[in-house]
Short mmCIF file of N, CA and C in Angstrom, two decimals:
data_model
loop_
_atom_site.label_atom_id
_atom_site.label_comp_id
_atom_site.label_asym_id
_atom_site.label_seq_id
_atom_site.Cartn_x
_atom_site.Cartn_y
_atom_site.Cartn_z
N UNK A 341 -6.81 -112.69 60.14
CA UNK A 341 -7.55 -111.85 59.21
C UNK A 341 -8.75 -112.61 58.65
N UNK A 342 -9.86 -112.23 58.55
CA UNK A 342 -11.38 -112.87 58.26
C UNK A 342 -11.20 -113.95 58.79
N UNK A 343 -11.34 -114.49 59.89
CA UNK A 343 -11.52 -115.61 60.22
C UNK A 343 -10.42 -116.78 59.71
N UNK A 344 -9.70 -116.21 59.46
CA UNK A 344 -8.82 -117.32 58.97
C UNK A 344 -7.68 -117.52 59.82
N UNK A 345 -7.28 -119.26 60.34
CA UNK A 345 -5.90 -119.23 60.92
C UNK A 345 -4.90 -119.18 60.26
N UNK A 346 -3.54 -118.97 60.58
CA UNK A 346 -2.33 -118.54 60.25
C UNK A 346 -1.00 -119.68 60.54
N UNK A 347 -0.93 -120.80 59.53
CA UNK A 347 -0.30 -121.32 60.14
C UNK A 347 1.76 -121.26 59.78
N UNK A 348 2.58 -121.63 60.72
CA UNK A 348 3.83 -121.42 60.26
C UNK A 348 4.59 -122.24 59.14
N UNK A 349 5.03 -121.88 58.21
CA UNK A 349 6.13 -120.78 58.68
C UNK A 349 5.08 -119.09 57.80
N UNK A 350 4.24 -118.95 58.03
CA UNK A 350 3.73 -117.90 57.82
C UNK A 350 3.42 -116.97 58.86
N UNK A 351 3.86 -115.84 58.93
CA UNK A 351 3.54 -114.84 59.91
C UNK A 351 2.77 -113.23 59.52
N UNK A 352 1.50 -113.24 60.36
CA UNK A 352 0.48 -112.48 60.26
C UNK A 352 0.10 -111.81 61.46
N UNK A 353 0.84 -110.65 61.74
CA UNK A 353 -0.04 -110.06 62.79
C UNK A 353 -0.94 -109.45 63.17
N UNK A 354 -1.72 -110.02 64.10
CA UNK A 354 -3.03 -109.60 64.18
C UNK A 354 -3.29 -108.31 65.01
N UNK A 355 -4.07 -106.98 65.04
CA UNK A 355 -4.03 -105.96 66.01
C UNK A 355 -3.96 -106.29 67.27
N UNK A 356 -2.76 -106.13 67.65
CA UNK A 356 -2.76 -106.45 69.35
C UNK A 356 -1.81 -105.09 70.03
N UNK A 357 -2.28 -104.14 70.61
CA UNK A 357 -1.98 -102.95 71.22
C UNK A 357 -0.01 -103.40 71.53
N UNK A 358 0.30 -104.47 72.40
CA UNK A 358 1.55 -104.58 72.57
C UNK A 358 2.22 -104.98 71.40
N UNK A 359 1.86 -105.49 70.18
CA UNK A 359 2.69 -106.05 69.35
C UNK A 359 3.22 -104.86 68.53
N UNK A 360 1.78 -104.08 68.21
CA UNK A 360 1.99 -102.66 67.54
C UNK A 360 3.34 -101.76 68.28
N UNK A 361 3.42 -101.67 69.53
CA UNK A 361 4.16 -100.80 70.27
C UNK A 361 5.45 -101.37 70.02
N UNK A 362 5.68 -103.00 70.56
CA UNK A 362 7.27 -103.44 69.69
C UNK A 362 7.84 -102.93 69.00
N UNK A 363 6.66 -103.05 67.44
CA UNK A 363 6.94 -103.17 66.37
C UNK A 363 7.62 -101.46 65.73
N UNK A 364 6.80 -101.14 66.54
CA UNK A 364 7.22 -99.41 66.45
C UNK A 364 8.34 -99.05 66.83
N UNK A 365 8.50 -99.30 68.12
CA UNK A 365 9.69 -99.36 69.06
C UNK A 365 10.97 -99.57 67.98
N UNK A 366 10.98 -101.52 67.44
CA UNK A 366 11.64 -101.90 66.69
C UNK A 366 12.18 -100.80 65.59
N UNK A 367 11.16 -100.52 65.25
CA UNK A 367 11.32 -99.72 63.96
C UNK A 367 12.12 -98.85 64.05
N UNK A 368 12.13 -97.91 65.58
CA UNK A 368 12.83 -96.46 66.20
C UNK A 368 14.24 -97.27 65.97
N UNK A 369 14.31 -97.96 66.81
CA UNK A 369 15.95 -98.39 67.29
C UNK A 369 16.44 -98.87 66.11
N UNK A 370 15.81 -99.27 64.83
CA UNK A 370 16.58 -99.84 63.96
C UNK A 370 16.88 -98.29 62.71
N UNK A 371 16.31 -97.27 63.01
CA UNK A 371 16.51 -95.88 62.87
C UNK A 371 16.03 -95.78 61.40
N UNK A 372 14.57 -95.96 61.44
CA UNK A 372 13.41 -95.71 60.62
C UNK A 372 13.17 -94.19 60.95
N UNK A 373 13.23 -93.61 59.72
CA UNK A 373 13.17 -92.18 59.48
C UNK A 373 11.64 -91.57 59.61
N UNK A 374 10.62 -92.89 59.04
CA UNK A 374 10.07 -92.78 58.75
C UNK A 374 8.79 -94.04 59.09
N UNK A 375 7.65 -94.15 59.93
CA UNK A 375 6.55 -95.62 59.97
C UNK A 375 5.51 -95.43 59.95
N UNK A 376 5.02 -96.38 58.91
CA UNK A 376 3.85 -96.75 58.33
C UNK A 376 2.98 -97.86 58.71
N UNK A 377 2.05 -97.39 59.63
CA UNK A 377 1.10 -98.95 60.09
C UNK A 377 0.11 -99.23 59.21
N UNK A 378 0.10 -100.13 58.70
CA UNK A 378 -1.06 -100.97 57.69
C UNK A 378 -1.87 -101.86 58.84
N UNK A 379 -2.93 -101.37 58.65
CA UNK A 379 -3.94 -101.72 59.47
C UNK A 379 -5.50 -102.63 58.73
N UNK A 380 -5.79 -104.06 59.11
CA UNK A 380 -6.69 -104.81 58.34
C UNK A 380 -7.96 -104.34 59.70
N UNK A 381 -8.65 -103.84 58.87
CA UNK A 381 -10.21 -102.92 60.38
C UNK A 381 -10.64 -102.23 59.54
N UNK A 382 -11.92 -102.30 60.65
CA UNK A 382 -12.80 -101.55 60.12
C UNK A 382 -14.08 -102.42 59.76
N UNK A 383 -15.36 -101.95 59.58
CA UNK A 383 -16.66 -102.68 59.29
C UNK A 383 -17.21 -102.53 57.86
N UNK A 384 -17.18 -103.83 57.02
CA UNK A 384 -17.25 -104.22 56.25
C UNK A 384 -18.79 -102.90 55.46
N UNK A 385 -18.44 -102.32 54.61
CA UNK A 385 -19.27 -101.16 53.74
C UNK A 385 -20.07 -100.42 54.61
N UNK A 386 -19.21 -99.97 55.44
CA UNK A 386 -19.58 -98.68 56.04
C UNK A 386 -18.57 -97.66 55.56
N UNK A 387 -18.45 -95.98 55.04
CA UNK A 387 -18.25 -95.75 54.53
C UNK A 387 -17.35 -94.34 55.54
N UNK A 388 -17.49 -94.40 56.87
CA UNK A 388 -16.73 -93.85 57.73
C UNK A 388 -15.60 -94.69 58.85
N UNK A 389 -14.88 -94.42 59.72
CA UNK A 389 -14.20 -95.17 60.64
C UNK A 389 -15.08 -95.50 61.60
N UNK A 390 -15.21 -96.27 62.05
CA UNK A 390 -15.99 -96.71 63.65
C UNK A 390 -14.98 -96.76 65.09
N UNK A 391 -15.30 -96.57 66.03
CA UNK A 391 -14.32 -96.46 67.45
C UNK A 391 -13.18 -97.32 67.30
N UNK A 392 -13.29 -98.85 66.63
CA UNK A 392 -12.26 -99.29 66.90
C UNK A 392 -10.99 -98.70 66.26
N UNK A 393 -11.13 -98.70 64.90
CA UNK A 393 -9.97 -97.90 64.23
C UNK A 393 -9.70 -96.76 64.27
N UNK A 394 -10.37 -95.84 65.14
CA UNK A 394 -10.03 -94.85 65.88
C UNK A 394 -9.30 -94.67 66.56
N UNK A 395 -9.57 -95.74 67.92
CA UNK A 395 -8.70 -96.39 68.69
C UNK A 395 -6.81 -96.64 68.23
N UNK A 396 -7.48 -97.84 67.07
CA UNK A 396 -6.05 -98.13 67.13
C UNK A 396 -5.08 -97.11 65.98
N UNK A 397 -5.92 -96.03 65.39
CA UNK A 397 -5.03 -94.63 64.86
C UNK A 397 -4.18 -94.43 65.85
N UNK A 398 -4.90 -94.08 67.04
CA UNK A 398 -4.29 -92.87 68.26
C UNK A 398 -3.32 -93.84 68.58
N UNK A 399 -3.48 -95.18 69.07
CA UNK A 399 -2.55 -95.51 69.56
C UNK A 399 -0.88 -95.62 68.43
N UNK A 400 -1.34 -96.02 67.52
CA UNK A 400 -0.15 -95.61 66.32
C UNK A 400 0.56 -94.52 66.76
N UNK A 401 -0.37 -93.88 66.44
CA UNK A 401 0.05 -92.35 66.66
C UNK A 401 1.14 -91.94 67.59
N UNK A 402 0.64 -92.45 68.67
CA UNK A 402 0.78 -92.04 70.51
C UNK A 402 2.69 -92.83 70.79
N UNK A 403 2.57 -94.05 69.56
CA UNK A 403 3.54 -94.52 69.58
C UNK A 403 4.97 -94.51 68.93
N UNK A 404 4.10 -93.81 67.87
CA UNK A 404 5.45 -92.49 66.89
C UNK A 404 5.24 -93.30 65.50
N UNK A 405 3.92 -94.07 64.97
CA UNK A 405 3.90 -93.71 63.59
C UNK A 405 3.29 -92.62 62.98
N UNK A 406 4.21 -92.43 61.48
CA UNK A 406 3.95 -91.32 60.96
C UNK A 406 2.75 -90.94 59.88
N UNK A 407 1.93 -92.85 59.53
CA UNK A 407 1.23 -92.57 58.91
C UNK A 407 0.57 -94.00 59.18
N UNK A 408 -0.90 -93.47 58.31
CA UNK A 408 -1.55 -95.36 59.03
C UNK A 408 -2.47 -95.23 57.43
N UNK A 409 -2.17 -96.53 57.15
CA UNK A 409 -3.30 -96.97 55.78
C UNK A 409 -4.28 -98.09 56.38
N UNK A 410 -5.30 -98.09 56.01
CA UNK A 410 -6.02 -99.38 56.21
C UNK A 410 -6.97 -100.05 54.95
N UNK A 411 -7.55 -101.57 55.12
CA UNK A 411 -8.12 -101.98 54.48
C UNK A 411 -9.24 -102.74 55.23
N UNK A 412 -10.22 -103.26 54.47
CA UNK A 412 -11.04 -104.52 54.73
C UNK A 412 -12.77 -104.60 54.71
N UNK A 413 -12.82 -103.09 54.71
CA UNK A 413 -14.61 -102.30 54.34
C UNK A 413 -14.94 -102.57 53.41
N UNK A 414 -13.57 -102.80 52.48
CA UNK A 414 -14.04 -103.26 51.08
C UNK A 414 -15.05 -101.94 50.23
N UNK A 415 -15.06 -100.60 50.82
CA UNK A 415 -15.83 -99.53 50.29
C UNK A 415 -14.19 -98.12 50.47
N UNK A 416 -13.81 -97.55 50.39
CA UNK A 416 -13.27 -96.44 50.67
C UNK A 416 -13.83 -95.38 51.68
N UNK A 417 -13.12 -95.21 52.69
CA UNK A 417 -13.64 -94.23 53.55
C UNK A 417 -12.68 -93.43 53.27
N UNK A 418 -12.88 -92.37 54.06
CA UNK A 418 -11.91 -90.76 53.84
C UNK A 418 -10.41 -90.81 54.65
N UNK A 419 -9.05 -89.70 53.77
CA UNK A 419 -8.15 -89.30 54.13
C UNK A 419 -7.94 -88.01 55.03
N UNK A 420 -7.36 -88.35 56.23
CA UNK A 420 -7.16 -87.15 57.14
C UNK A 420 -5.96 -86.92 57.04
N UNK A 421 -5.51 -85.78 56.78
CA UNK A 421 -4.38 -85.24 57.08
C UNK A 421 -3.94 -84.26 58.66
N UNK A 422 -3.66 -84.77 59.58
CA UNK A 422 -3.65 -83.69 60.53
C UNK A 422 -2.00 -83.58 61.31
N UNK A 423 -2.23 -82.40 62.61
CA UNK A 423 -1.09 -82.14 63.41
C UNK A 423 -1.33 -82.93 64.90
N UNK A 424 -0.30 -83.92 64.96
CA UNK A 424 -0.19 -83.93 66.07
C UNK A 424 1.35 -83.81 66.86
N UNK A 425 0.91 -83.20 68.25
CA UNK A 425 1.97 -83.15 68.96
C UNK A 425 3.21 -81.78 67.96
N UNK A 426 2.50 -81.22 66.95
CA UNK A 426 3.26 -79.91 66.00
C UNK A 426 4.40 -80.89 65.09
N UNK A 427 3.38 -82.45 64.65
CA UNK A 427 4.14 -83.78 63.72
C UNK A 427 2.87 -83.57 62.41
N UNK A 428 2.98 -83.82 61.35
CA UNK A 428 2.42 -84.08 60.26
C UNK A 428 2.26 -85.64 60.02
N UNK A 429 0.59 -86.26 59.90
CA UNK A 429 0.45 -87.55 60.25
C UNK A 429 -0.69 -87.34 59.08
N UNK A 430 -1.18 -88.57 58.26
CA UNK A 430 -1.78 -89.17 57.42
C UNK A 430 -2.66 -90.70 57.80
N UNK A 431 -4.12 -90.08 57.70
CA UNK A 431 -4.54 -91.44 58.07
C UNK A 431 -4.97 -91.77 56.11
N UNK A 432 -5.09 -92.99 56.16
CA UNK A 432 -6.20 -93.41 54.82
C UNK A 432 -6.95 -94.41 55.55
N UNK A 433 -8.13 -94.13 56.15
CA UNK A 433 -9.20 -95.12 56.56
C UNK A 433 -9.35 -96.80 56.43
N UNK A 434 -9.95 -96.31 54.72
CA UNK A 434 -9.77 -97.80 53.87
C UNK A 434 -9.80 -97.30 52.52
N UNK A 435 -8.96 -97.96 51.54
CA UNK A 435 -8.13 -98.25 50.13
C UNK A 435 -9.30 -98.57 49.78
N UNK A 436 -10.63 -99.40 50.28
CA UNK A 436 -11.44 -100.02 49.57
C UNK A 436 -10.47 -101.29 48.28
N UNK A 437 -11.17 -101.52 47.30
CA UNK A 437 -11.36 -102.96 46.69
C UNK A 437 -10.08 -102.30 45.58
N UNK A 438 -9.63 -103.82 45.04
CA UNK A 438 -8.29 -103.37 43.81
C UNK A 438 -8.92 -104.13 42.47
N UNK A 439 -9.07 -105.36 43.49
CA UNK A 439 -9.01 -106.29 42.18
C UNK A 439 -10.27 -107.74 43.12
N UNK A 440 -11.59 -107.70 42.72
CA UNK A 440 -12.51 -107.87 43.68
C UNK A 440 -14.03 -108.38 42.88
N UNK A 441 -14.36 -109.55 43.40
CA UNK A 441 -15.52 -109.87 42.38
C UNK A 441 -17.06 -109.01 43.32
N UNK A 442 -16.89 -108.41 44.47
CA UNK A 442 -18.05 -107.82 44.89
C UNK A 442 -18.49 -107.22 44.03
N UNK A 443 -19.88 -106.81 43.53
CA UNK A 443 -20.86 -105.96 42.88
C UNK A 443 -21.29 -104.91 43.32
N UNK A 444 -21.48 -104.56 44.41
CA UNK A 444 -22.76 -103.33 44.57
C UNK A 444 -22.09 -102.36 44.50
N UNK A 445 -23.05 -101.86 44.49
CA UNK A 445 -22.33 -100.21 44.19
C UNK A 445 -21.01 -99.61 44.83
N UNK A 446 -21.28 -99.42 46.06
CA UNK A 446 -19.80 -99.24 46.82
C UNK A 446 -18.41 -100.02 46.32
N UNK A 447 -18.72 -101.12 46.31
CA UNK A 447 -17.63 -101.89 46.60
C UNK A 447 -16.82 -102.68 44.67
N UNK A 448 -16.93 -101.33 44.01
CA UNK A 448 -16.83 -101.33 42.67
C UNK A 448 -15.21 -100.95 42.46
N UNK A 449 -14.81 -100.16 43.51
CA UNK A 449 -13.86 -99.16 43.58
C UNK A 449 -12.66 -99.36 44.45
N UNK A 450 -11.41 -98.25 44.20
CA UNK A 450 -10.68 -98.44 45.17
C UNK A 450 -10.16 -96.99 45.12
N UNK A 451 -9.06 -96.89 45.96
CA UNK A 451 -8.15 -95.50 46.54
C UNK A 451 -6.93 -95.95 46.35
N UNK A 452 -5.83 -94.89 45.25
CA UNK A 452 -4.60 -94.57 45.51
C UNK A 452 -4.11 -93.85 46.00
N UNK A 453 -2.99 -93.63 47.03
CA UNK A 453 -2.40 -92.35 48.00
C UNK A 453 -1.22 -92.43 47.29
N UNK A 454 -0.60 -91.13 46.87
CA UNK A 454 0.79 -90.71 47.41
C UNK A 454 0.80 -89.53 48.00
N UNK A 455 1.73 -89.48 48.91
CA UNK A 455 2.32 -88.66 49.58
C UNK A 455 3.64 -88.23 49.17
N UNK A 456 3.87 -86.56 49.19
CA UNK A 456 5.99 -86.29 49.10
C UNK A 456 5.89 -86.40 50.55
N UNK A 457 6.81 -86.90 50.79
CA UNK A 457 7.40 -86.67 52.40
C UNK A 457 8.55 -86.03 52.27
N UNK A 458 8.77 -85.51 53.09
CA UNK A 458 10.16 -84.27 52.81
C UNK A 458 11.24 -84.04 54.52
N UNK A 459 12.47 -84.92 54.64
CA UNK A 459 12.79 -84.48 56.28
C UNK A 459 13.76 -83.50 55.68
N UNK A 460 13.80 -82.51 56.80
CA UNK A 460 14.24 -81.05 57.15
C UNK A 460 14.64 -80.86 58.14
N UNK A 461 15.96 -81.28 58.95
CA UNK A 461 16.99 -81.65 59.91
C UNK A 461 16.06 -82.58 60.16
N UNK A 462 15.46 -82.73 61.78
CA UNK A 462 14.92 -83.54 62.25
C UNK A 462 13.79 -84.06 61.83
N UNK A 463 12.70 -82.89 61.85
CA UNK A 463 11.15 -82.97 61.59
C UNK A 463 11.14 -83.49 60.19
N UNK A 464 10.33 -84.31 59.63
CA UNK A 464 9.99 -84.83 58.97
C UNK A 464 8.46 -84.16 58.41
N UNK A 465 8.03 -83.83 57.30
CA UNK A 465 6.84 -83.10 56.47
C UNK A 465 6.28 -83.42 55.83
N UNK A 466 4.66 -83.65 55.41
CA UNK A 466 4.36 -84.05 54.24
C UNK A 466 4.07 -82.73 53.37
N UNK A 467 4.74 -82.91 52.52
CA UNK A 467 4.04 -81.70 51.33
C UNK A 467 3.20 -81.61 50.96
N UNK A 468 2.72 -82.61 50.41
CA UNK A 468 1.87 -83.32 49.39
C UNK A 468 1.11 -84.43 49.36
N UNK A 469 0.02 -84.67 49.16
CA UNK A 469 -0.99 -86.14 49.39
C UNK A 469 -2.20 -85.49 47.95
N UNK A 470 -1.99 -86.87 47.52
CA UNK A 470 -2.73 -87.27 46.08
C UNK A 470 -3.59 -88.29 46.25
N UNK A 471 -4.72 -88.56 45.69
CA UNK A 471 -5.36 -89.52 45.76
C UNK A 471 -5.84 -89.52 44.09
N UNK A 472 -6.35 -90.85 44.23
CA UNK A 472 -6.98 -91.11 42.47
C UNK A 472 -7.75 -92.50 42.96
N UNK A 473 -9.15 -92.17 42.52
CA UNK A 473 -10.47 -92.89 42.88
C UNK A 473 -10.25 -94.01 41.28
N UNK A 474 -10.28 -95.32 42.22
CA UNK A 474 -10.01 -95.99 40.65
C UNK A 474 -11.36 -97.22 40.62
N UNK A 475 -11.83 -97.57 39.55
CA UNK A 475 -12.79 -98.23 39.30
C UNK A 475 -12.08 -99.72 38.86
N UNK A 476 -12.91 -100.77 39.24
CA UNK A 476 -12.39 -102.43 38.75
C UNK A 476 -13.04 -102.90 37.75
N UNK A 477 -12.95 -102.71 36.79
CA UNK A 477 -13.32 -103.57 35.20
C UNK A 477 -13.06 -105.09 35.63
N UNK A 478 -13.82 -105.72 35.58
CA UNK A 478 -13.69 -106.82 35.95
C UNK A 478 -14.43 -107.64 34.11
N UNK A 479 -13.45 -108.12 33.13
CA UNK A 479 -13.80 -107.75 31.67
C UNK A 479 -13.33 -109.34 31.04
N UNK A 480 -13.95 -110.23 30.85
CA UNK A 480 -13.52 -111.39 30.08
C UNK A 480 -13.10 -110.92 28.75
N UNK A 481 -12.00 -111.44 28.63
CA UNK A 481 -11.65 -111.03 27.12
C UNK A 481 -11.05 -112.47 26.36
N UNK A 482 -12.13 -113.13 25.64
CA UNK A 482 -11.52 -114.39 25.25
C UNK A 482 -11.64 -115.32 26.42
N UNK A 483 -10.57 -116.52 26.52
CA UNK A 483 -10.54 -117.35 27.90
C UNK A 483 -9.81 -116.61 29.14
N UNK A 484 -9.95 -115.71 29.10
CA UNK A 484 -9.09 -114.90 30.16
C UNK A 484 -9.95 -113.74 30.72
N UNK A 485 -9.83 -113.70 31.96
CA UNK A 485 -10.93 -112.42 32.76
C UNK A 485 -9.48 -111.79 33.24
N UNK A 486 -9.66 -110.28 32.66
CA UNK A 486 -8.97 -108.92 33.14
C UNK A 486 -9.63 -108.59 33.85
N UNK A 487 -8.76 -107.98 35.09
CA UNK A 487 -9.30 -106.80 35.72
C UNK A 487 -8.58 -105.74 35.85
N UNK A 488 -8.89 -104.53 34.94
CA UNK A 488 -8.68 -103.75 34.98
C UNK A 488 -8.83 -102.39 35.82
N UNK A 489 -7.80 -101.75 36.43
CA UNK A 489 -7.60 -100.69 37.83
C UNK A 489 -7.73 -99.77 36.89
N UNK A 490 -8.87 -98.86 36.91
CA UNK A 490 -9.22 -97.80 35.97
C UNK A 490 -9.24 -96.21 36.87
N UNK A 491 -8.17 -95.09 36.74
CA UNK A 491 -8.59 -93.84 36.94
C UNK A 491 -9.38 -93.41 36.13
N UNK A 492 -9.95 -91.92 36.90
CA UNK A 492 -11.46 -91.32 36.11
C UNK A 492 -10.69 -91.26 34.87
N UNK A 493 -11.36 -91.29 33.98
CA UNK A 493 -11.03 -90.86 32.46
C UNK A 493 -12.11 -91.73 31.56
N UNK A 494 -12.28 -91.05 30.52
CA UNK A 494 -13.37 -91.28 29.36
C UNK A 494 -12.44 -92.32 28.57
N UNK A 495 -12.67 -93.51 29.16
CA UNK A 495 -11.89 -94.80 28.31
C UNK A 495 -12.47 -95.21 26.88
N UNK A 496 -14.18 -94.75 26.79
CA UNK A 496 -14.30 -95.06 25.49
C UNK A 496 -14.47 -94.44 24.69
N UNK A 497 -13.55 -93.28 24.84
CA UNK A 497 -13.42 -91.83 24.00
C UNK A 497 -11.94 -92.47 23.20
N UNK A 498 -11.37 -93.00 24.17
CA UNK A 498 -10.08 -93.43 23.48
C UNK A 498 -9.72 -95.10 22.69
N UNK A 499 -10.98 -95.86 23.41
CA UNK A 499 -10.89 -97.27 22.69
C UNK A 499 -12.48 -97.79 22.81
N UNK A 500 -13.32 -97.34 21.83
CA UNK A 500 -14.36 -97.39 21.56
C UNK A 500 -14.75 -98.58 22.02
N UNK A 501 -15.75 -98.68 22.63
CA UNK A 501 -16.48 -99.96 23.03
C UNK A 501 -15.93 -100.66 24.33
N UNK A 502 -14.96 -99.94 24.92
CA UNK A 502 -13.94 -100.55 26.04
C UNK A 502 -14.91 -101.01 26.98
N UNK A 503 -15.48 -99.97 27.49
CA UNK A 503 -16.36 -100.30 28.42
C UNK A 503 -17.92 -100.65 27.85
N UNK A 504 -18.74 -101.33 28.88
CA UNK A 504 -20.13 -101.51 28.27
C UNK A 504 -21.30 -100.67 28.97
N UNK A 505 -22.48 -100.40 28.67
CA UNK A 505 -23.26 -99.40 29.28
C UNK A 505 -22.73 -99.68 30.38
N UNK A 506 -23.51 -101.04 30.96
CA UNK A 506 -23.74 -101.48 32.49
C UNK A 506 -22.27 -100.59 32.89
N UNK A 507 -21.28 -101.41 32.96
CA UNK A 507 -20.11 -100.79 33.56
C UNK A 507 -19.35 -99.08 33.16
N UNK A 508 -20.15 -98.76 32.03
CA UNK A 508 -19.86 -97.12 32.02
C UNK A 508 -20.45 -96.71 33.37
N UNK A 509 -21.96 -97.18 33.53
CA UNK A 509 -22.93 -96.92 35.00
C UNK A 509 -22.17 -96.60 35.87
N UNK A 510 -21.58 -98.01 36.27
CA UNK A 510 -21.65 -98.10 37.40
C UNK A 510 -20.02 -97.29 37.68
N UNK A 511 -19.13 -97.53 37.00
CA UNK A 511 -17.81 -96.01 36.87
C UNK A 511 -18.04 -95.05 37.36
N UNK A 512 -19.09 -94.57 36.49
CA UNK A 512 -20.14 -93.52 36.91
C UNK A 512 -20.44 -92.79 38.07
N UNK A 513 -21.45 -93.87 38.74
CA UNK A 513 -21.50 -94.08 40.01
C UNK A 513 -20.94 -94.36 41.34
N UNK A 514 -19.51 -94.98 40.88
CA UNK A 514 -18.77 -95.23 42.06
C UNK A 514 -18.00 -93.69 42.31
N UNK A 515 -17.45 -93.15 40.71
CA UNK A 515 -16.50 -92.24 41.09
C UNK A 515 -17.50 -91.32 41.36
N UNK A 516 -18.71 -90.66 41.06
CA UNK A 516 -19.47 -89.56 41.98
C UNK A 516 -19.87 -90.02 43.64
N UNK A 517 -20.03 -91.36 43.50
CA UNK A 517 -20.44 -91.46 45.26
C UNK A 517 -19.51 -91.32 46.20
N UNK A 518 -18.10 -91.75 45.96
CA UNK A 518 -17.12 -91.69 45.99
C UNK A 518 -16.16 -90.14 46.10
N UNK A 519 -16.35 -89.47 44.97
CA UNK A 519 -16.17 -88.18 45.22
C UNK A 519 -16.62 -87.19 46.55
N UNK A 520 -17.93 -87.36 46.14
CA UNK A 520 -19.25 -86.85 47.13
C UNK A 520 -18.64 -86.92 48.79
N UNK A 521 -18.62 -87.87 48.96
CA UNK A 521 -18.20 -88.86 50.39
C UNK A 521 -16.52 -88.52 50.51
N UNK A 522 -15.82 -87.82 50.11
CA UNK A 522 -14.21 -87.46 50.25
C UNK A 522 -15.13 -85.73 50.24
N UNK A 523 -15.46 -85.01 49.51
CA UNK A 523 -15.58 -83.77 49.48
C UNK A 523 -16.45 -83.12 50.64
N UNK A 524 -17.37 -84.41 51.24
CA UNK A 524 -17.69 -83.92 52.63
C UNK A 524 -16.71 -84.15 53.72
N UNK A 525 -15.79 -85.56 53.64
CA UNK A 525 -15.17 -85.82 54.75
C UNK A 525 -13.56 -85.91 55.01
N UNK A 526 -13.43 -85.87 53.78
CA UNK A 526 -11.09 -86.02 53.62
C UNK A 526 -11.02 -84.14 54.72
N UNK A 527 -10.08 -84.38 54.85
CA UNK A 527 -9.15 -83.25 56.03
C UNK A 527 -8.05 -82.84 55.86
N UNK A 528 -7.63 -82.31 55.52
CA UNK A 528 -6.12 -81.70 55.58
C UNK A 528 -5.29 -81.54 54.01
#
């Protein structure tokens, strides 16, 4: 992951088409109801998927997971909800940033998912998928720097002075660009 080696006893796997398929495999025979591929891809503040993580969706997919999250754009791209094969599947692109000293505009922010999942004899369903666009206060208070994971809400309606212009701004700005960019492109 970023250029970094991996040494033991630490284990990190890196996208490799056969390891994914194991791991899936594994997952079946050990009688996972339910799999989730966490996926590190994708091109750093671009704000859609590019071929590769396209790629390695389908193959998830193709291999019987039921849902795929990713990270590493460090910006949030969009949630698809779709049918395949008459299966209910969930992509989340990229989560974007949690807790993150980047600045610019994009990369201010992050994405929470839940999903209900619901099985019904065999088939397995999602009901439900939530998201909440959250902003990073990144806030010295004293000798100590908070960072605070902020949903939309008027924080200095409730603790006056919480936030400062600059970072009312840029809140501002992440959760409308942010919005904007899900209301043209989330699915399902």
């Amino acid at each position: 992951p970023s250029g970094l080696d991996v040494e033991k006893p630490l284990i990190i796997n890196y996208i490799d088409s056969a390891q994914i398929k194991t791991d899936i495999q594994t997952a079946k025979e050990r009688g996972a109801d339910y799999i989730i591929c966490h996926m590190h891809w994708g091109t750093e503040y671009k704000f859609l998927p590019n071929n590769y993580q396209k790629k390695y969706e389908a193959l998830c997919y193709r291999n019987g997971a039921n849902m795929v999250i990713g990270g590493h754009p460090h910006v949030v791209q969009p949630i698809v909800k779709k049918s395949i094969n008459n299966e209910d599947k969930l992509t989340v692109w990229s989560l974007g940033n949690f807790v993150s000293n980047m600045q610019t505009r994009p990369t201010r922010g992050g994405l929470m998912v839940g999903a209900t999942i619901k099985k019904e004899g065999q088939k397995i369903a999602i009901k439900n998928v939530e998201h909440y666009l959250v902003y990073v206060l990144k806030k010295k208070e004293g000798e100590v720097t908070q960072y605070y994971i902020l949903p939309d809400f008027n924080y200095n309606a409730a603790r006056p002075n919480f936030m400062d212009s600059k970072n009312t701004t840029y809140f501002k700005n992440f959760m409308e660009d942010s919005s904007a960019l899900f209301t043209k492109y989330n699915r399902g």
